[in-house]
C-alpha cells in the first residue's frame, strides 16, 4: 500500500496562515493529523509578525516531520499589496521546508478545488464541506484558511498516489492492495464528492 | 559626534538582491563598508533560491553586525508576479534582522531618491552617480541594485543623524562637535548633490 507519510499543506498569509497535515492510512483513507491557523496581529511591526510566523512554521515542520510540503501558488492576487504580503508568508514557508530538505509542491487554488471538490470554480464553503466529509471530521475546519490548507495536503497526497500508480501501470508491477489502475483514487474522490454534495443539498 | 554604526541597506529581489553597508566616520562623512548583490539562478527551484538568499542574508548580517537595517518599501510594483517575488525576498531580509533584534526601517524608492539625489523622480544613473560621489568611491557601484542599497543605507544614516540632532535641539543640549543645529547634515548633502550634478553636467 502506498504510504504518503504526512503531507503538510500551507495556505500562506500574514494575518492568517492556514496549515493542515494529512496522512493516508492502511486503507488508503486520508486522515487529518493537525490543522489550524497561525495568526499575527496587524498592530505589531511587520518584521516581528514575519519573525513570529517564521518561528511557528519552523516549529510546525519540526513537530510534524512531513515527507512533503504543499504550498498554494497564487499568481493573480487581487492587488499588489496582498501579493507582497502573501509572497512574504509563502517565502518563509518554503524556506522552512527547504532548510530541512523536505520536497515542496505548488498548487494553484483551481487545481486544489478541482482535486477536492471536482471543479475549479468551487467556493470556500464547498471546499470546507468536502474536506470535512473526506477526512470524516466532526466539525467543519474553521477558519476557511485551515480547510484550504487541508485541501492542499489532500490534493498533494492523491497526486503522489496517482503518480505512483501510473509508474506501476507503466511496468513496475501492479500496486499491492490496489483493485484498479490509474484513476481509482479519482473514482473514490468522485464518490465522496457526490455523497457530500447530496448531503449538503439535503440540509 | 553622532555615530550611526553600520547601517545595512537591502534592495530586495530574488534574481538580484542588492546590499550596501555604510558607516559615518569621525568627520560625519559616510564611508562604504561593503556592497554588492546576492544572485540566485532562475534555473533553480524557487525554494532553493529562497533558501540560498536567506542564508546569504543571515551571513551578511552576522558578518557586518549592523545597528540598523533599511529595506526598500515597494507598494506599487509593476506587476503582481514581481510583487510576490520582491515580497518573498524582503520577508527573508526582515526576518534576518528581526531574529537578531536589529531595528528595521523602511523607505520608499522616492524617499531614498529625495534624500540622496534631491528629488524623488531621479533615475538609476543619477542615484549611482550621487552614491559614488558621496561615498568617494573609485568606480560606480554595479549593478544599480548595489547602488540602490547603498542609497538606502545613506538615507537611513542621515535620517538617524537628523533625528538625533532634533532631539538635542529640543533640550538635551548641543551635540558635541557639531557647528550647526538641525539641518546641517541636509546642507552638507545639498552641497554634495550640487557638486555631483555640476560634475555630471560637465561630461
CSV table of C-alpha atoms in Angstrom, one decimal:
chain,number,residue,atom,x,y,z
A,1,UNK,CA,0.0,0.0,0.0
A,2,UNK,CA,1.2,3.5,-0.9
A,3,UNK,CA,2.0,5.4,2.2
A,4,UNK,CA,2.2,9.2,1.7
A,5,UNK,CA,3.6,9.9,5.1
A,6,UNK,CA,2.5,13.2,6.5
A,7,UNK,CA,1.7,15.9,3.9
A,8,UNK,CA,1.6,19.4,5.2
A,9,UNK,CA,-0.4,22.0,3.3
A,10,UNK,CA,0.2,25.7,3.8
A,11,UNK,CA,-2.2,28.4,2.7
A,12,UNK,CA,0.1,31.4,3.1
A,13,UNK,CA,-1.0,34.7,4.6
A,14,UNK,CA,0.4,37.2,7.1
A,15,UNK,CA,-2.7,37.9,9.2
A,16,UNK,CA,-3.9,34.2,8.9
A,17,UNK,CA,-1.7,31.5,7.6
A,18,UNK,CA,-3.6,28.2,7.3
A,19,UNK,CA,-1.9,24.8,7.9
A,20,UNK,CA,-3.3,21.3,7.5
A,21,UNK,CA,-1.5,18.0,7.7
A,22,UNK,CA,-2.9,14.7,6.4
A,23,UNK,CA,-1.7,11.1,6.4
A,24,UNK,CA,-3.1,8.3,4.3
A,25,UNK,CA,-3.7,5.2,6.5
A,26,UNK,CA,-3.7,1.5,5.8
A,27,UNK,CA,-7.0,1.5,3.9
A,28,UNK,CA,-5.8,4.4,1.7
A,29,UNK,CA,-8.2,6.7,3.5
A,30,UNK,CA,-6.7,10.1,4.4
A,31,UNK,CA,-6.9,11.3,8.0
A,32,UNK,CA,-6.2,14.7,9.4
A,33,UNK,CA,-3.1,14.9,11.6
A,34,UNK,CA,-3.3,18.6,12.5
A,35,UNK,CA,-4.8,21.8,11.2
A,36,UNK,CA,-5.3,25.3,12.2
A,37,UNK,CA,-4.1,28.9,11.5
A,38,UNK,CA,-1.2,30.9,12.6
A,39,UNK,CA,-2.3,34.5,13.3
A,40,UNK,CA,-0.2,37.6,13.6
A,41,UNK,CA,-1.5,41.0,14.7
A,42,UNK,CA,-1.8,44.0,12.4
A,43,UNK,CA,-0.9,46.1,15.4
A,44,UNK,CA,2.7,44.6,15.5
A,45,UNK,CA,5.6,45.8,13.4
A,46,UNK,CA,5.8,43.9,10.1
A,47,UNK,CA,9.2,42.4,10.9
A,48,UNK,CA,8.0,41.0,14.2
A,49,UNK,CA,5.0,39.5,12.6
A,50,UNK,CA,7.2,37.8,9.9
A,51,UNK,CA,9.6,36.6,12.6
A,52,UNK,CA,6.7,35.1,14.7
A,53,UNK,CA,5.2,33.4,11.6
A,54,UNK,CA,8.6,32.1,10.6
A,55,UNK,CA,9.2,30.5,14.0
A,56,UNK,CA,5.7,29.0,14.1
A,57,UNK,CA,6.2,27.5,10.7
A,58,UNK,CA,9.6,26.1,11.6
A,59,UNK,CA,8.2,24.6,14.8
A,60,UNK,CA,5.3,23.0,12.9
A,61,UNK,CA,7.6,21.4,10.4
A,62,UNK,CA,9.9,20.1,13.2
A,63,UNK,CA,6.9,18.7,15.1
A,64,UNK,CA,5.0,17.1,12.2
A,65,UNK,CA,8.1,16.0,10.2
A,66,UNK,CA,6.2,15.9,6.9
A,67,UNK,CA,7.5,14.0,3.9
A,68,UNK,CA,6.2,16.8,1.6
A,69,UNK,CA,5.0,20.4,1.9
A,70,UNK,CA,2.4,21.7,-0.4
A,71,UNK,CA,2.1,25.5,-0.7
A,72,UNK,CA,-0.6,27.4,-2.5
A,73,UNK,CA,0.7,29.1,-5.7
A,74,UNK,CA,-1.0,32.4,-6.1
A,75,UNK,CA,-0.1,34.2,-9.4
A,76,UNK,CA,-3.0,36.5,-9.7
A,77,UNK,CA,-3.9,38.1,-6.4
A,78,UNK,CA,-6.5,40.8,-6.2
A,79,UNK,CA,-3.9,43.5,-5.6
A,80,UNK,CA,-0.2,44.2,-5.3
A,81,UNK,CA,-0.3,44.8,-1.6
A,82,UNK,CA,-1.9,41.4,-0.9
A,83,UNK,CA,0.6,39.8,-3.3
A,84,UNK,CA,3.5,41.3,-1.4
A,85,UNK,CA,2.1,40.0,1.9
A,86,UNK,CA,1.3,36.5,0.5
A,87,UNK,CA,4.8,36.5,-1.0
A,88,UNK,CA,6.4,37.2,2.3
A,89,UNK,CA,4.5,34.5,4.1
A,90,UNK,CA,4.9,31.9,1.3
A,91,UNK,CA,8.7,32.6,1.2
A,92,UNK,CA,9.0,31.8,4.9
A,93,UNK,CA,7.1,28.5,4.5
A,94,UNK,CA,9.2,27.5,1.5
A,95,UNK,CA,12.5,28.2,3.4
A,96,UNK,CA,11.3,26.3,6.4
A,97,UNK,CA,10.8,23.2,4.2
A,98,UNK,CA,13.9,23.7,2.0
A,99,UNK,CA,16.1,24.2,5.1
A,100,UNK,CA,15.2,20.6,6.2
A,101,UNK,CA,15.4,19.1,2.7
A,102,UNK,CA,11.7,18.4,2.5
A,103,UNK,CA,10.3,18.3,-1.0
A,104,UNK,CA,7.9,21.1,-2.0
A,105,UNK,CA,5.0,21.2,-4.3
A,106,UNK,CA,2.9,24.1,-5.5
A,107,UNK,CA,-0.8,24.0,-6.5
A,108,UNK,CA,-3.0,26.8,-7.7
A,109,UNK,CA,-6.3,27.3,-5.9
A,110,UNK,CA,-8.1,26.0,-9.0
A,111,UNK,CA,-6.0,22.8,-9.1
A,112,UNK,CA,-6.9,22.2,-5.4
A,113,UNK,CA,-10.6,22.8,-5.9
A,114,UNK,CA,-10.5,20.6,-9.0
A,115,UNK,CA,-8.9,17.8,-7.0
A,116,UNK,CA,-11.0,18.1,-3.8
A,117,UNK,CA,-14.4,19.4,-5.0
A,118,UNK,CA,-14.3,18.3,-8.6
A,119,UNK,CA,-14.4,21.6,-10.3
A,120,UNK,CA,-12.1,24.6,-10.2
A,121,UNK,CA,-14.7,27.2,-9.6
A,122,UNK,CA,-15.8,25.9,-6.2
A,123,UNK,CA,-16.4,28.4,-3.3
A,124,UNK,CA,-14.9,28.3,0.2
A,125,UNK,CA,-17.9,26.6,1.7
A,126,UNK,CA,-17.8,23.8,-0.8
A,127,UNK,CA,-14.1,23.2,0.0
A,128,UNK,CA,-14.8,23.2,3.7
A,129,UNK,CA,-17.7,20.8,3.2
A,130,UNK,CA,-15.7,18.3,1.1
A,131,UNK,CA,-12.7,18.4,3.4
A,132,UNK,CA,-15.0,17.7,6.4
A,133,UNK,CA,-16.5,14.7,4.5
A,134,UNK,CA,-13.3,13.3,3.1
A,135,UNK,CA,-11.5,13.5,6.4
A,136,UNK,CA,-14.6,12.5,8.4
A,137,UNK,CA,-14.2,15.4,10.8
A,138,UNK,CA,-16.8,16.1,13.5
A,139,UNK,CA,-16.9,19.8,12.6
A,140,UNK,CA,-16.1,21.9,9.6
A,141,UNK,CA,-12.5,23.3,9.8
A,142,UNK,CA,-12.6,27.0,10.7
A,143,UNK,CA,-11.5,29.4,9.5
A,144,UNK,CA,-11.6,28.6,5.8
A,145,UNK,CA,-7.8,29.0,5.7
A,146,UNK,CA,-7.4,25.8,7.7
A,147,UNK,CA,-9.7,23.9,5.3
A,148,UNK,CA,-7.8,25.3,2.3
A,149,UNK,CA,-4.6,24.0,3.8
A,150,UNK,CA,-6.1,20.6,4.4
A,151,UNK,CA,-7.4,20.6,0.8
A,152,UNK,CA,-3.9,21.4,-0.4
A,153,UNK,CA,-2.5,18.5,1.6
A,154,UNK,CA,-5.2,16.1,0.3
A,155,UNK,CA,-4.6,17.2,-3.3
A,156,UNK,CA,-0.9,16.5,-3.0
A,157,UNK,CA,-1.4,13.2,-1.2
A,158,UNK,CA,-3.7,12.0,-4.0
A,159,UNK,CA,-1.4,13.4,-6.7
A,160,UNK,CA,1.5,11.4,-5.2
A,161,UNK,CA,-0.6,8.3,-5.1
A,162,UNK,CA,-1.7,8.7,-8.7
A,163,UNK,CA,1.8,9.3,-9.9
A,164,UNK,CA,3.0,6.2,-8.1
A,165,UNK,CA,0.1,4.1,-9.6
A,166,UNK,CA,0.9,5.4,-13.0
A,167,UNK,CA,4.5,4.4,-12.6
A,168,UNK,CA,3.4,0.9,-11.5
A,169,UNK,CA,1.0,0.6,-14.5
A,170,UNK,CA,3.9,1.6,-16.8
A,171,UNK,CA,5.7,-1.6,-16.0
A,172,UNK,CA,6.9,-1.7,-12.3
A,173,UNK,CA,4.0,-4.1,-11.5
A,174,UNK,CA,0.5,-3.7,-10.1
A,175,UNK,CA,0.4,-1.9,-6.7
A,176,UNK,CA,-0.2,-4.3,-3.8
A,177,UNK,CA,-3.7,-4.0,-2.4
A,178,UNK,CA,-5.0,-2.0,-5.3
A,179,UNK,CA,-8.0,-3.2,-7.2
A,180,UNK,CA,-7.8,-0.8,-10.1
A,181,UNK,CA,-5.2,1.0,-12.1
A,182,UNK,CA,-4.7,4.7,-12.5
A,183,UNK,CA,-7.8,6.7,-11.6
A,184,UNK,CA,-9.1,4.6,-8.7
A,185,UNK,CA,-8.2,7.4,-6.3
A,186,UNK,CA,-10.1,9.7,-8.6
A,187,UNK,CA,-13.2,7.4,-8.6
A,188,UNK,CA,-13.1,7.2,-4.8
A,189,UNK,CA,-12.9,11.0,-4.7
A,190,UNK,CA,-15.8,11.4,-7.2
A,191,UNK,CA,-18.0,9.1,-5.0
A,192,UNK,CA,-17.1,11.1,-1.9
A,193,UNK,CA,-17.8,14.4,-3.8
A,194,UNK,CA,-21.2,13.1,-4.9
A,195,UNK,CA,-22.0,11.9,-1.3
A,196,UNK,CA,-21.0,15.3,0.2
A,197,UNK,CA,-22.9,17.3,-2.4
A,198,UNK,CA,-26.0,15.1,-1.8
A,199,UNK,CA,-25.6,15.6,2.0
A,200,UNK,CA,-25.1,19.4,1.5
A,201,UNK,CA,-28.2,19.6,-0.7
A,202,UNK,CA,-30.5,17.8,1.8
A,203,UNK,CA,-29.9,20.3,4.6
B,1,UNK,CA,29.8,63.1,17.4
B,2,UNK,CA,26.9,61.0,16.3
B,3,UNK,CA,28.0,57.6,15.3
B,4,UNK,CA,25.5,55.7,13.2
B,5,UNK,CA,27.4,52.4,13.5
B,6,UNK,CA,27.0,50.3,10.4
B,7,UNK,CA,23.7,50.7,8.5
B,8,UNK,CA,22.9,48.0,6.1
B,9,UNK,CA,20.6,48.8,3.2
B,10,UNK,CA,18.8,46.0,1.3
B,11,UNK,CA,17.2,46.4,-2.1
B,12,UNK,CA,15.2,43.1,-2.1
B,13,UNK,CA,14.9,40.9,-5.2
B,14,UNK,CA,15.1,37.2,-5.9
B,15,UNK,CA,17.3,37.2,-9.0
B,16,UNK,CA,19.4,40.2,-7.7
B,17,UNK,CA,19.2,41.3,-4.1
B,18,UNK,CA,21.3,44.5,-3.6
B,19,UNK,CA,23.1,45.2,-0.3
B,20,UNK,CA,25.1,48.1,0.8
B,21,UNK,CA,26.5,49.0,4.2
B,22,UNK,CA,27.8,52.4,5.3
B,23,UNK,CA,29.3,53.9,8.4
B,24,UNK,CA,29.6,57.5,9.3
B,25,UNK,CA,33.1,58.2,10.5
B,26,UNK,CA,34.6,60.8,12.8
B,27,UNK,CA,34.1,63.8,10.5
B,28,UNK,CA,30.5,62.8,9.9
B,29,UNK,CA,31.4,61.7,6.4
B,30,UNK,CA,29.8,58.4,5.4
B,31,UNK,CA,32.0,55.6,4.1
B,32,UNK,CA,31.1,52.4,2.3
B,33,UNK,CA,31.8,49.2,4.4
B,34,UNK,CA,30.6,46.6,1.9
B,35,UNK,CA,28.3,46.4,-1.1
B,36,UNK,CA,27.2,44.0,-3.8
B,37,UNK,CA,24.4,41.8,-4.9
B,38,UNK,CA,23.3,38.3,-4.0
B,39,UNK,CA,22.2,36.5,-7.1
B,40,UNK,CA,20.1,33.3,-7.4
B,41,UNK,CA,19.6,31.4,-10.7
B,42,UNK,CA,16.2,31.3,-12.5
B,43,UNK,CA,17.2,27.7,-13.4
B,44,UNK,CA,16.9,26.5,-9.7
B,45,UNK,CA,13.7,25.6,-7.9
B,46,UNK,CA,12.1,28.6,-6.2
B,47,UNK,CA,12.5,27.1,-2.7
B,48,UNK,CA,16.3,26.5,-3.2
B,49,UNK,CA,16.7,30.1,-4.4
B,50,UNK,CA,14.9,31.4,-1.4
B,51,UNK,CA,16.9,29.2,1.0
B,52,UNK,CA,20.2,30.4,-0.6
B,53,UNK,CA,19.1,34.0,-0.4
B,54,UNK,CA,18.0,33.6,3.2
B,55,UNK,CA,21.4,32.1,4.2
B,56,UNK,CA,23.4,34.7,2.4
B,57,UNK,CA,21.4,37.5,4.1
B,58,UNK,CA,21.8,35.9,7.5
B,59,UNK,CA,25.6,35.5,6.9
B,60,UNK,CA,25.8,39.2,5.8
B,61,UNK,CA,24.0,40.4,9.0
B,62,UNK,CA,26.2,38.2,11.2
B,63,UNK,CA,29.4,39.5,9.5
B,64,UNK,CA,28.5,43.2,9.3
B,65,UNK,CA,26.7,43.4,12.7
B,66,UNK,CA,24.7,46.5,11.6
B,67,UNK,CA,23.0,48.7,14.2
B,68,UNK,CA,20.1,49.2,11.7
B,69,UNK,CA,18.8,47.6,8.6
B,70,UNK,CA,17.0,49.7,6.0
B,71,UNK,CA,14.8,47.8,3.5
B,72,UNK,CA,13.1,49.3,0.4
B,73,UNK,CA,9.4,49.5,0.8
B,74,UNK,CA,7.7,48.8,-2.5
B,75,UNK,CA,4.0,49.3,-2.6
B,76,UNK,CA,3.4,49.7,-6.3
B,77,UNK,CA,5.3,47.2,-8.3
B,78,UNK,CA,4.8,46.9,-12.0
B,79,UNK,CA,3.0,43.6,-11.7
B,80,UNK,CA,1.7,41.0,-9.2
B,81,UNK,CA,4.4,38.4,-10.1
B,82,UNK,CA,7.2,40.9,-9.4
B,83,UNK,CA,5.4,41.9,-6.1
B,84,UNK,CA,5.2,38.3,-5.0
B,85,UNK,CA,8.9,37.8,-5.7
B,86,UNK,CA,10.0,41.1,-4.0
B,87,UNK,CA,7.7,40.2,-1.1
B,88,UNK,CA,9.5,36.8,-0.7
B,89,UNK,CA,12.9,38.4,-0.7
B,90,UNK,CA,12.1,41.3,1.6
B,91,UNK,CA,10.4,39.0,4.1
B,92,UNK,CA,13.6,37.0,4.4
B,93,UNK,CA,15.7,40.2,4.9
B,94,UNK,CA,13.3,41.4,7.6
B,95,UNK,CA,13.4,38.1,9.4
B,96,UNK,CA,17.2,38.0,9.3
B,97,UNK,CA,17.3,41.4,11.1
B,98,UNK,CA,14.3,40.7,13.5
B,99,UNK,CA,15.8,37.4,14.6
B,100,UNK,CA,18.9,39.3,15.8
B,101,UNK,CA,16.9,42.1,17.4
B,102,UNK,CA,18.2,44.7,14.9
B,103,UNK,CA,15.9,47.7,14.3
B,104,UNK,CA,14.4,47.9,10.8
B,105,UNK,CA,13.4,50.9,8.8
B,106,UNK,CA,11.5,51.1,5.5
B,107,UNK,CA,11.9,53.7,2.8
B,108,UNK,CA,10.1,54.1,-0.4
B,109,UNK,CA,12.2,54.5,-3.6
B,110,UNK,CA,11.0,58.1,-3.8
B,111,UNK,CA,12.1,58.8,-0.2
B,112,UNK,CA,15.6,57.4,-0.9
B,113,UNK,CA,16.0,59.4,-4.2
B,114,UNK,CA,14.8,62.6,-2.4
B,115,UNK,CA,17.4,62.0,0.3
B,116,UNK,CA,20.3,61.1,-1.9
B,117,UNK,CA,19.8,62.9,-5.2
B,118,UNK,CA,17.5,65.7,-4.0
B,119,UNK,CA,14.3,64.8,-5.9
B,120,UNK,CA,12.1,61.8,-5.9
B,121,UNK,CA,12.0,61.3,-9.7
B,122,UNK,CA,15.7,60.6,-10.1
B,123,UNK,CA,16.8,57.8,-12.4
B,124,UNK,CA,19.1,54.9,-11.6
B,125,UNK,CA,22.2,56.6,-13.2
B,126,UNK,CA,21.7,59.7,-11.0
B,127,UNK,CA,21.4,57.5,-7.9
B,128,UNK,CA,24.6,55.7,-8.9
B,129,UNK,CA,26.4,58.9,-9.6
B,130,UNK,CA,25.4,60.5,-6.3
B,131,UNK,CA,26.3,57.4,-4.3
B,132,UNK,CA,29.7,57.3,-6.0
B,133,UNK,CA,30.3,61.0,-5.2
B,134,UNK,CA,29.0,60.9,-1.6
B,135,UNK,CA,31.0,57.8,-0.7
B,136,UNK,CA,34.1,58.9,-2.7
B,137,UNK,CA,34.1,55.5,-4.5
B,138,UNK,CA,36.7,54.9,-7.3
B,139,UNK,CA,34.0,53.3,-9.5
B,140,UNK,CA,30.3,53.5,-9.8
B,141,UNK,CA,28.6,50.6,-7.9
B,142,UNK,CA,27.4,48.0,-10.3
B,143,UNK,CA,24.7,46.7,-10.8
B,144,UNK,CA,22.3,49.5,-9.9
B,145,UNK,CA,20.8,47.3,-7.1
B,146,UNK,CA,24.1,47.7,-5.1
B,147,UNK,CA,23.9,51.5,-5.5
B,148,UNK,CA,20.2,51.5,-4.5
B,149,UNK,CA,21.1,49.5,-1.4
B,150,UNK,CA,23.9,52.0,-0.5
B,151,UNK,CA,21.5,54.9,-1.1
B,152,UNK,CA,19.0,53.2,1.3
B,153,UNK,CA,21.8,52.9,3.9
B,154,UNK,CA,22.8,56.6,3.4
B,155,UNK,CA,19.2,57.8,3.7
B,156,UNK,CA,18.8,56.0,6.9
B,157,UNK,CA,22.1,57.1,8.3
B,158,UNK,CA,21.3,60.8,7.6
B,159,UNK,CA,17.7,60.3,8.9
B,160,UNK,CA,19.1,58.9,12.2
B,161,UNK,CA,21.5,61.8,12.5
B,162,UNK,CA,18.9,64.4,11.8
B,163,UNK,CA,16.5,62.8,14.3
B,164,UNK,CA,19.3,62.9,17.0
B,165,UNK,CA,20.1,66.5,16.2
B,166,UNK,CA,16.5,67.4,16.5
B,167,UNK,CA,16.3,65.7,19.9
B,168,UNK,CA,19.4,67.7,21.0
B,169,UNK,CA,18.0,70.9,19.7
B,170,UNK,CA,14.8,70.2,21.7
B,171,UNK,CA,16.6,70.5,25.0
B,172,UNK,CA,19.1,67.6,25.5
B,173,UNK,CA,21.9,70.0,24.7
B,174,UNK,CA,24.0,70.8,21.7
B,175,UNK,CA,25.6,67.8,20.1
B,176,UNK,CA,29.4,67.7,20.8
B,177,UNK,CA,31.5,68.6,17.8
B,178,UNK,CA,28.5,70.0,15.8
B,179,UNK,CA,28.7,73.5,14.5
B,180,UNK,CA,25.1,73.8,13.4
B,181,UNK,CA,21.7,72.7,14.6
B,182,UNK,CA,19.1,70.6,12.7
B,183,UNK,CA,19.6,70.7,9.0
B,184,UNK,CA,23.4,70.7,8.9
B,185,UNK,CA,23.5,67.2,7.5
B,186,UNK,CA,20.9,68.3,5.0
B,187,UNK,CA,23.1,71.3,3.9
B,188,UNK,CA,26.2,69.0,3.5
B,189,UNK,CA,24.0,66.8,1.4
B,190,UNK,CA,22.8,69.6,-0.7
B,191,UNK,CA,26.3,70.8,-1.4
B,192,UNK,CA,27.3,67.3,-2.4
B,193,UNK,CA,24.3,67.0,-4.7
B,194,UNK,CA,25.1,70.3,-6.3
B,195,UNK,CA,28.8,69.2,-6.8
B,196,UNK,CA,27.8,65.9,-8.3
B,197,UNK,CA,25.2,67.4,-10.6
B,198,UNK,CA,27.7,70.0,-11.8
B,199,UNK,CA,30.3,67.2,-12.4
B,200,UNK,CA,27.7,65.1,-14.2
B,201,UNK,CA,26.7,68.1,-16.4
B,202,UNK,CA,30.3,68.9,-17.4
B,203,UNK,CA,30.9,65.4,-19.1
